[in-house]
Amino acid sequence: EKGGYEHFMLKEIHEQPNAVIDTYRGRMLVNEGIIRMAGVDDHIEKFLNANRIIIVACGTSWHAGLVAEYIFEDLARIPVEVEYASEFRYRNPIITDKDIVIAISQSGETADTRAAIQLAKEKGAFVFGVCNVVGSTISRESDAGAYTHAGPEIGVASTKAFTTQITVLTLMALKLGKANGNVSASDYHMHLQELALIPEKIKASLTSDAHIQAISDIYKDSANFLYLGRGFNFPVALEGALKLKEISYIHAEGYPAAEMKHGPIALIDEQMPVVVIATKRGHYEKVVSNIQEIKSRSGKIIAIVNEGDVHVKELADHVIEVPDTLELLSPLLTTIPLQLLSYHIAVMRDCNVDQPRNLAKSVTVE
Ligand code: M6R
């Protein structure tokens, strides 16, 4: 059942190239230049007339929502807010019938996310579900939706659900950007072509496994970790930190790299590993100077870079390479080494990777 892998989590990490293919199969027709998504097509006017999109989710799904915020605003130019479902439901949010609420949930059973969509429906919003489990409560209670088609995710730590959620949301943003005229025909085709290359590039990212294992061995006893990223990769930093916390029980924090100087930099000393996402299209020069700041305070730098990087390689203690892609698609690749890092550290610390203490696969309590 684990397909020869030691844990479900590792199996699911390695399933990502195919999971992404399954997610866009039948939807993305690259040569024809078509993105077909019934849940969007059937309600296209709603989407095109929406004042804004509010994304509600928890945990990793909330991180996918943050990535989607950047992607939707960039491609479709529709204002997006991303809310923790648990916060959204307990305040008195301003929602109208011109709002679209997108609920993201792997399980489709998360209690807070369910309650958030109930509230949104009462206030007249159109609710769109992005779920993985077919027939799940949230998928049934939404007005429309799109499944991620990642296949069953058994490990409590979400991996392939995250990358497939981003895939679905990218397809939606591209489709809407084309429909509302914010994405030109040539840009649209270029994005489709790049998206089609992602599964192979995820595969390439997975080949760093042994190298990541060696890095994990060096830092497995650290008490703390920092994760930094900017732009589209800021939510990936949050996600990397969450993965490490939940399965290895090491305290970790994710931050937008530029916020470091407003506080967290005080934590940095030779005991502090800092994972920095430093791919070349994402404010590279700025990230390089953040890395210099860490280095001058003796922090240990593990950098995620693009193949062929030169500058960061000179500064970092370790680099892990991922292929180059559009900045907007880079979270689909930069997240892979962070999943592997948390996995190997957890295994080395003898933690129960697939069923970490105090956690359940779906949180059906409020
Ligand atoms: O099933 P959902 O996507 O609604 O679950 C949301 C969170 O509970 C979930 O992502 C959780 O944070 C994971 N354990 C993270 O790996």
CSV table of C-alpha atoms and ligand atoms in Angstrom, one decimal:
chain,number,residue,atom,x,y,z
A,1,GLU,CA,0.0,0.0,0.0
A,2,LYS,CA,3.0,2.3,0.5
A,3,GLY,CA,4.2,1.3,-2.9
A,4,GLY,CA,7.7,0.3,-1.6
A,5,TYR,CA,8.2,3.6,0.3
A,6,GLU,CA,8.9,3.5,4.0
A,7,HIS,CA,6.1,6.0,4.7
A,8,PHE,CA,3.0,7.4,3.1
A,9,MET,CA,4.4,10.9,3.3
A,10,LEU,CA,7.4,9.9,1.2
A,11,LYS,CA,5.2,8.1,-1.3
A,12,GLU,CA,3.0,11.1,-1.6
A,13,ILE,CA,5.9,13.4,-2.1
A,14,HIS,CA,7.0,11.3,-5.0
A,15,GLU,CA,3.6,11.1,-6.4
A,16,GLN,CA,3.5,14.8,-7.1
A,17,PRO,CA,4.5,14.7,-10.7
A,18,ASN,CA,1.7,12.4,-11.5
A,19,ALA,CA,-0.7,14.1,-9.2
A,20,VAL,CA,-0.2,17.4,-11.0
A,21,ILE,CA,-0.8,15.7,-14.3
A,22,ASP,CA,-4.0,14.1,-13.0
A,23,THR,CA,-5.1,17.5,-11.8
A,24,TYR,CA,-4.8,19.2,-15.2
A,25,ARG,CA,-5.8,16.2,-17.3
A,26,GLY,CA,-8.9,16.9,-19.4
A,27,ARG,CA,-8.8,20.5,-18.2
A,28,MET,CA,-5.7,22.0,-19.7
A,29,LEU,CA,-5.5,21.5,-23.5
A,30,VAL,CA,-2.1,23.1,-24.3
A,31,ASN,CA,-2.2,22.9,-28.1
A,32,GLU,CA,-5.8,24.1,-28.3
A,33,GLY,CA,-5.1,26.8,-25.8
A,34,ILE,CA,-8.1,25.8,-23.7
A,35,ILE,CA,-8.7,25.5,-20.0
A,36,ARG,CA,-11.9,23.6,-19.3
A,37,MET,CA,-13.3,23.7,-15.8
A,38,ALA,CA,-17.0,23.1,-15.6
A,39,GLY,CA,-17.3,24.7,-12.1
A,40,VAL,CA,-15.9,27.9,-13.5
A,41,ASP,CA,-17.4,27.8,-17.0
A,42,ASP,CA,-20.9,27.3,-15.7
A,43,HIS,CA,-20.7,30.4,-13.6
A,44,ILE,CA,-18.3,32.5,-15.6
A,45,GLU,CA,-20.5,35.7,-15.3
A,46,LYS,CA,-20.3,35.4,-11.5
A,47,PHE,CA,-16.6,35.2,-11.7
A,48,LEU,CA,-16.2,38.1,-14.2
A,49,ASN,CA,-18.5,40.3,-12.2
A,50,ALA,CA,-17.1,39.5,-8.8
A,51,ASN,CA,-15.9,42.5,-6.7
A,52,ARG,CA,-13.4,40.2,-4.9
A,53,ILE,CA,-12.5,36.7,-4.0
A,54,ILE,CA,-12.2,35.7,-0.4
A,55,ILE,CA,-10.3,32.5,0.2
A,56,VAL,CA,-11.0,30.5,3.4
A,57,ALA,CA,-8.9,27.6,4.6
A,58,CYS,CA,-6.8,26.2,7.4
A,59,GLY,CA,-3.2,24.9,7.7
A,60,THR,CA,-1.5,23.9,4.5
A,61,SER,CA,-4.6,24.7,2.5
A,62,TRP,CA,-4.4,28.2,3.8
A,63,HIS,CA,-0.9,28.4,2.6
A,64,ALA,CA,-2.1,27.3,-0.9
A,65,GLY,CA,-4.6,30.1,-0.6
A,66,LEU,CA,-1.9,32.7,0.0
A,67,VAL,CA,0.0,31.5,-3.1
A,68,ALA,CA,-3.3,31.8,-5.0
A,69,GLU,CA,-3.8,35.3,-3.8
A,70,TYR,CA,-0.6,36.4,-5.5
A,71,ILE,CA,-1.5,34.4,-8.6
A,72,PHE,CA,-5.1,35.6,-8.9
A,73,GLU,CA,-4.1,39.2,-8.4
A,74,ASP,CA,-1.2,38.9,-10.9
A,75,LEU,CA,-3.1,37.2,-13.7
A,76,ALA,CA,-6.7,38.0,-13.2
A,77,ARG,CA,-6.4,41.4,-11.4
A,78,ILE,CA,-9.2,40.5,-9.1
A,79,PRO,CA,-8.7,41.6,-5.4
A,80,VAL,CA,-8.2,38.6,-3.2
A,81,GLU,CA,-8.3,38.2,0.6
A,82,VAL,CA,-7.1,35.1,2.3
A,83,GLU,CA,-8.6,34.3,5.7
A,84,TYR,CA,-8.1,31.6,8.3
A,85,ALA,CA,-11.5,29.9,8.3
A,86,SER,CA,-11.5,30.0,12.1
A,87,GLU,CA,-11.0,33.7,12.2
A,88,PHE,CA,-13.4,34.6,9.4
A,89,ARG,CA,-16.3,32.7,10.9
A,90,TYR,CA,-16.1,34.2,14.4
A,91,ARG,CA,-15.9,37.8,13.4
A,92,ASN,CA,-18.6,39.8,11.5
A,93,PRO,CA,-17.1,39.7,8.0
A,94,ILE,CA,-18.3,42.0,5.3
A,95,ILE,CA,-19.6,39.7,2.5
A,96,THR,CA,-22.0,40.5,-0.3
A,97,ASP,CA,-23.5,38.7,-3.2
A,98,LYS,CA,-20.8,40.2,-5.4
A,99,ASP,CA,-18.1,38.2,-3.5
A,100,ILE,CA,-16.9,34.8,-4.3
A,101,VAL,CA,-15.7,32.6,-1.5
A,102,ILE,CA,-13.2,29.9,-2.4
A,103,ALA,CA,-12.9,27.2,0.3
A,104,ILE,CA,-9.8,25.1,0.0
A,105,SER,CA,-9.7,21.8,1.8
A,106,GLN,CA,-8.0,18.5,1.1
A,107,SER,CA,-10.4,16.5,3.2
A,108,GLY,CA,-13.4,18.6,2.6
A,109,GLU,CA,-14.4,18.0,6.2
A,110,THR,CA,-12.5,20.6,8.2
A,111,ALA,CA,-15.1,22.0,10.7
A,112,ASP,CA,-13.9,25.6,10.6
A,113,THR,CA,-13.9,25.7,6.8
A,114,ARG,CA,-17.3,24.2,6.7
A,115,ALA,CA,-18.6,26.8,9.1
A,116,ALA,CA,-17.0,29.6,7.1
A,117,ILE,CA,-18.8,28.5,3.9
A,118,GLN,CA,-22.1,28.3,5.8
A,119,LEU,CA,-21.7,31.9,6.9
A,120,ALA,CA,-20.7,33.0,3.4
A,121,LYS,CA,-23.8,31.3,1.9
A,122,GLU,CA,-26.0,33.0,4.5
A,123,LYS,CA,-24.7,36.3,3.4
A,124,GLY,CA,-25.3,35.6,-0.2
A,125,ALA,CA,-21.8,34.9,-1.5
A,126,PHE,CA,-21.1,32.3,-4.2
A,127,VAL,CA,-19.1,29.5,-2.7
A,128,PHE,CA,-16.6,27.6,-4.7
A,129,GLY,CA,-14.9,24.5,-3.2
A,130,VAL,CA,-11.4,23.3,-4.0
A,131,CYS,CA,-11.4,19.8,-2.4
A,132,ASN,CA,-9.5,16.6,-2.9
A,133,VAL,CA,-11.8,14.1,-1.4
A,134,VAL,CA,-14.6,13.4,-3.9
A,135,GLY,CA,-18.1,13.7,-2.4
A,136,SER,CA,-16.8,15.3,0.8
A,137,THR,CA,-19.0,17.6,2.8
A,138,ILE,CA,-17.4,20.9,1.6
A,139,SER,CA,-17.6,19.7,-2.0
A,140,ARG,CA,-21.3,19.0,-1.6
A,141,GLU,CA,-22.1,22.2,0.3
A,142,SER,CA,-20.4,24.5,-2.2
A,143,ASP,CA,-22.3,26.1,-5.1
A,144,ALA,CA,-19.6,24.9,-7.5
A,145,GLY,CA,-16.1,23.6,-7.4
A,146,ALA,CA,-13.1,21.9,-8.8
A,147,TYR,CA,-11.5,18.7,-7.4
A,148,THR,CA,-7.7,18.5,-7.1
A,149,HIS,CA,-7.5,14.8,-8.2
A,150,ALA,CA,-4.4,14.2,-6.1
A,151,GLY,CA,-5.6,10.8,-5.1
A,152,PRO,CA,-5.8,9.7,-1.5
A,153,GLU,CA,-3.5,11.6,0.9
A,154,ILE,CA,-2.9,9.4,3.9
A,155,GLY,CA,0.1,11.1,5.6
A,156,VAL,CA,-1.1,13.7,8.1
A,157,ALA,CA,1.4,16.1,6.7
A,158,SER,CA,-0.1,17.5,3.5
A,159,THR,CA,2.1,17.4,0.5
A,160,LYS,CA,0.5,16.5,-2.9
A,161,ALA,CA,-2.7,18.2,-1.8
A,162,PHE,CA,-0.7,21.5,-1.6
A,163,THR,CA,0.8,21.3,-5.0
A,164,THR,CA,-2.4,20.2,-6.7
A,165,GLN,CA,-4.4,22.9,-5.0
A,166,ILE,CA,-1.9,25.5,-6.4
A,167,THR,CA,-2.3,23.8,-9.8
A,168,VAL,CA,-6.1,24.1,-9.8
A,169,LEU,CA,-6.0,27.7,-8.5
A,170,THR,CA,-3.5,28.6,-11.2
A,171,LEU,CA,-5.7,27.2,-13.9
A,172,MET,CA,-8.6,29.2,-12.6
A,173,ALA,CA,-6.6,32.4,-12.4
A,174,LEU,CA,-5.3,31.9,-16.0
A,175,LYS,CA,-8.7,31.2,-17.3
A,176,LEU,CA,-10.2,34.2,-15.6
A,177,GLY,CA,-7.3,36.4,-16.6
A,178,LYS,CA,-7.8,35.4,-20.2
A,179,ALA,CA,-11.6,35.9,-20.0
A,180,ASN,CA,-11.4,39.4,-18.5
A,181,GLY,CA,-8.6,40.5,-20.8
A,182,ASN,CA,-5.8,40.8,-18.3
A,183,VAL,CA,-3.7,38.0,-19.8
A,184,SER,CA,-2.8,38.5,-23.4
A,185,ALA,CA,-3.1,35.5,-25.8
A,186,SER,CA,0.7,35.1,-26.0
A,187,ASP,CA,1.1,35.2,-22.2
A,188,TYR,CA,-1.7,32.8,-21.8
A,189,HIS,CA,0.0,30.3,-24.1
A,190,MET,CA,3.3,30.8,-22.5
A,191,HIS,CA,1.8,30.0,-19.1
A,192,LEU,CA,0.1,26.9,-20.3
A,193,GLN,CA,3.4,25.6,-21.8
A,194,GLU,CA,5.3,26.3,-18.7
A,195,LEU,CA,2.6,24.6,-16.6
A,196,ALA,CA,2.9,21.6,-18.8
A,197,LEU,CA,6.6,21.3,-18.0
A,198,ILE,CA,6.0,21.4,-14.2
A,199,PRO,CA,5.6,17.6,-13.6
A,200,GLU,CA,9.0,16.9,-15.2
A,201,LYS,CA,10.6,19.7,-13.2
A,202,ILE,CA,9.1,18.3,-10.0
A,203,LYS,CA,10.7,15.0,-10.9
A,204,ALA,CA,14.0,16.8,-11.3
A,205,SER,CA,13.6,18.5,-7.9
A,206,LEU,CA,13.0,15.1,-6.3
A,207,THR,CA,16.5,13.9,-7.4
A,208,SER,CA,18.1,16.0,-4.7
A,209,ASP,CA,16.7,13.5,-2.1
A,210,ALA,CA,20.1,12.0,-1.1
A,211,HIS,CA,21.7,15.5,-0.8
A,212,ILE,CA,18.8,16.7,1.3
A,213,GLN,CA,19.1,13.6,3.5
A,214,ALA,CA,22.8,14.5,4.1
A,215,ILE,CA,21.8,18.1,5.0
A,216,SER,CA,19.1,16.8,7.3
A,217,ASP,CA,21.7,14.7,9.2
A,218,ILE,CA,23.7,17.9,10.0
A,219,TYR,CA,20.7,19.9,11.4
A,220,LYS,CA,18.4,17.2,12.8
A,221,ASP,CA,19.2,18.2,16.4
A,222,SER,CA,18.6,21.9,16.0
A,223,ALA,CA,16.1,23.4,18.4
A,224,ASN,CA,14.8,26.0,16.0
A,225,PHE,CA,14.6,26.7,12.2
A,226,LEU,CA,13.8,29.8,10.3
A,227,TYR,CA,12.3,29.8,6.8
A,228,LEU,CA,12.4,32.8,4.6
A,229,GLY,CA,11.0,33.6,1.2
A,230,ARG,CA,9.6,36.6,-0.7
A,231,GLY,CA,6.7,37.2,-3.1
A,232,PHE,CA,5.2,34.0,-4.4
A,233,ASN,CA,7.6,32.0,-2.2
A,234,PHE,CA,6.7,33.7,1.1
A,235,PRO,CA,3.8,31.2,1.6
A,236,VAL,CA,6.2,28.4,0.7
A,237,ALA,CA,8.4,29.5,3.7
A,238,LEU,CA,5.3,29.3,6.0
A,239,GLU,CA,4.5,25.9,4.6
A,240,GLY,CA,8.1,24.6,5.0
A,241,ALA,CA,8.1,25.7,8.6
A,242,LEU,CA,4.7,24.0,9.2
A,243,LYS,CA,5.9,20.8,7.7
A,244,LEU,CA,9.0,20.7,10.0
A,245,LYS,CA,7.0,21.6,13.1
A,246,GLU,CA,4.3,19.0,12.7
A,247,ILE,CA,6.3,16.0,11.9
A,248,SER,CA,9.7,16.6,13.6
A,249,TYR,CA,8.5,18.7,16.6
A,250,ILE,CA,11.3,21.2,15.9
A,251,HIS,CA,10.2,24.8,16.4
A,252,ALA,CA,10.2,26.6,13.1
A,253,GLU,CA,9.0,29.9,11.9
A,254,GLY,CA,8.3,31.1,8.4
A,255,TYR,CA,8.8,34.8,7.5
A,256,PRO,CA,8.8,37.0,4.5
A,257,ALA,CA,12.5,37.5,4.1
A,258,ALA,CA,12.4,41.3,4.4
A,259,GLU,CA,10.5,41.1,7.7
A,260,MET,CA,13.6,39.5,9.3
A,261,LYS,CA,15.1,42.8,10.1
A,262,HIS,CA,12.0,43.9,12.0
A,263,GLY,CA,12.5,41.3,14.8
A,264,PRO,CA,13.5,37.7,14.0
A,265,ILE,CA,17.0,38.7,13.0
A,266,ALA,CA,17.7,38.9,16.8
A,267,LEU,CA,17.3,35.1,16.9
A,268,ILE,CA,20.2,34.4,14.5
A,269,ASP,CA,23.4,32.9,15.8
A,270,GLU,CA,25.5,29.9,14.8
A,271,GLN,CA,22.9,27.5,16.2
A,272,MET,CA,20.2,28.7,13.8
A,273,PRO,CA,19.6,27.1,10.5
A,274,VAL,CA,17.9,29.4,8.1
A,275,VAL,CA,16.2,27.9,5.0
A,276,VAL,CA,16.0,30.6,2.3
A,277,ILE,CA,14.2,30.4,-1.0
A,278,ALA,CA,16.5,32.2,-3.4
A,279,THR,CA,15.4,31.3,-6.9
A,280,LYS,CA,16.5,33.7,-9.5
A,281,ARG,CA,13.2,35.2,-10.6
A,282,GLY,CA,11.9,36.1,-7.1
A,283,HIS,CA,13.6,39.4,-6.1
A,284,TYR,CA,16.9,37.6,-6.3
A,285,GLU,CA,19.2,40.5,-5.4
A,286,LYS,CA,17.1,41.3,-2.4
A,287,VAL,CA,17.2,37.8,-1.2
A,288,VAL,CA,21.0,37.7,-1.7
A,289,SER,CA,21.3,40.7,0.7
A,290,ASN,CA,19.1,38.9,3.2
A,291,ILE,CA,21.4,36.0,3.0
A,292,GLN,CA,24.4,38.3,3.6
A,293,GLU,CA,22.7,39.6,6.8
A,294,ILE,CA,22.2,36.1,8.1
A,295,LYS,CA,25.8,35.1,7.2
A,296,SER,CA,27.3,38.1,9.0
A,297,ARG,CA,25.5,36.9,12.2
A,298,SER,CA,26.8,33.4,11.8
A,299,GLY,CA,23.5,31.8,10.9
A,300,LYS,CA,23.6,28.6,8.9
A,301,ILE,CA,22.2,29.0,5.4
A,302,ILE,CA,20.4,26.3,3.5
A,303,ALA,CA,19.3,27.9,0.2
A,304,ILE,CA,16.9,26.7,-2.4
A,305,VAL,CA,18.3,28.0,-5.7
A,306,ASN,CA,18.0,27.5,-9.4
A,307,GLU,CA,20.3,25.2,-11.4
A,308,GLY,CA,23.4,27.2,-12.4
A,309,ASP,CA,23.2,29.7,-9.5
A,310,VAL,CA,26.5,31.4,-8.7
A,311,HIS,CA,26.0,34.2,-6.1
A,312,VAL,CA,24.0,32.3,-3.5
A,313,LYS,CA,26.3,29.3,-3.8
A,314,GLU,CA,29.2,31.4,-2.6
A,315,LEU,CA,27.4,32.6,0.5
A,316,ALA,CA,25.3,29.6,1.6
A,317,ASP,CA,26.4,26.7,3.7
A,318,HIS,CA,24.3,24.4,1.5
A,319,VAL,CA,22.4,24.8,-1.7
A,320,ILE,CA,19.6,22.7,-3.1
A,321,GLU,CA,18.7,23.1,-6.7
A,322,VAL,CA,15.4,23.2,-8.4
A,323,PRO,CA,14.8,23.9,-12.2
A,324,ASP,CA,13.9,27.4,-13.3
A,325,THR,CA,10.3,28.2,-14.2
A,326,LEU,CA,8.0,31.3,-14.2
A,327,GLU,CA,8.2,33.1,-10.8
A,328,LEU,CA,4.5,32.5,-10.4
A,329,LEU,CA,4.9,28.7,-10.8
A,330,SER,CA,8.0,28.4,-8.7
A,331,PRO,CA,6.1,27.4,-5.5
A,332,LEU,CA,5.3,24.1,-7.2
A,333,LEU,CA,9.1,23.4,-7.2
A,334,THR,CA,10.5,25.2,-4.2
A,335,THR,CA,8.1,23.4,-1.9
A,336,ILE,CA,9.5,20.0,-2.9
A,337,PRO,CA,12.9,20.2,-1.1
A,338,LEU,CA,11.2,21.6,2.0
A,339,GLN,CA,8.9,18.6,2.1
A,340,LEU,CA,11.9,16.3,1.8
A,341,LEU,CA,13.9,18.2,4.4
A,342,SER,CA,11.2,17.9,7.0
A,343,TYR,CA,10.6,14.2,6.1
A,344,HIS,CA,14.2,13.2,6.6
A,345,ILE,CA,14.7,15.2,9.8
A,346,ALA,CA,11.5,13.6,11.3
A,347,VAL,CA,12.7,10.1,10.3
A,348,MET,CA,16.1,10.7,11.8
A,349,ARG,CA,14.5,11.9,15.1
A,350,ASP,CA,12.4,8.7,15.2
A,351,CYS,CA,9.2,10.6,14.9
A,352,ASN,CA,6.0,9.0,13.7
A,353,VAL,CA,6.0,10.7,10.3
A,354,ASP,CA,2.6,9.7,9.0
A,355,GLN,CA,0.8,10.1,12.3
A,356,PRO,CA,2.4,12.8,14.3
A,357,ARG,CA,1.4,13.2,17.9
A,358,ASN,CA,-1.7,15.3,18.7
A,359,LEU,CA,-2.7,15.6,15.1
A,360,ALA,CA,-5.5,14.0,13.0
A,361,LYS,CA,-5.7,14.0,9.2
A,362,SER,CA,-8.8,16.0,9.2
A,363,VAL,CA,-9.8,18.4,12.0
A,364,THR,CA,-13.5,17.9,12.4
A,365,VAL,CA,-13.7,19.7,15.7
A,366,GLU,CA,-14.0,23.4,16.1
B,1,M6R,O1,-8.3,18.9,4.9
B,1,M6R,P1,-7.9,20.4,5.0
B,1,M6R,O2,-7.1,20.8,3.8
B,1,M6R,O3,-9.1,21.3,5.2
B,1,M6R,O4,-7.0,20.5,6.2
B,1,M6R,C1,-6.5,21.7,6.7
B,1,M6R,C2,-5.4,21.5,7.7
B,1,M6R,O5,-5.9,20.8,8.8
B,1,M6R,C3,-4.2,20.7,7.1
B,1,M6R,O6,-3.7,21.3,6.0
B,1,M6R,C4,-3.1,20.6,8.2
B,1,M6R,O7,-2.5,21.8,8.5
B,1,M6R,C5,-2.0,19.6,7.7
B,1,M6R,N1,-1.7,18.6,8.7
B,1,M6R,C6,-0.8,20.3,7.3
B,1,M6R,O8,0.2,19.4,6.8
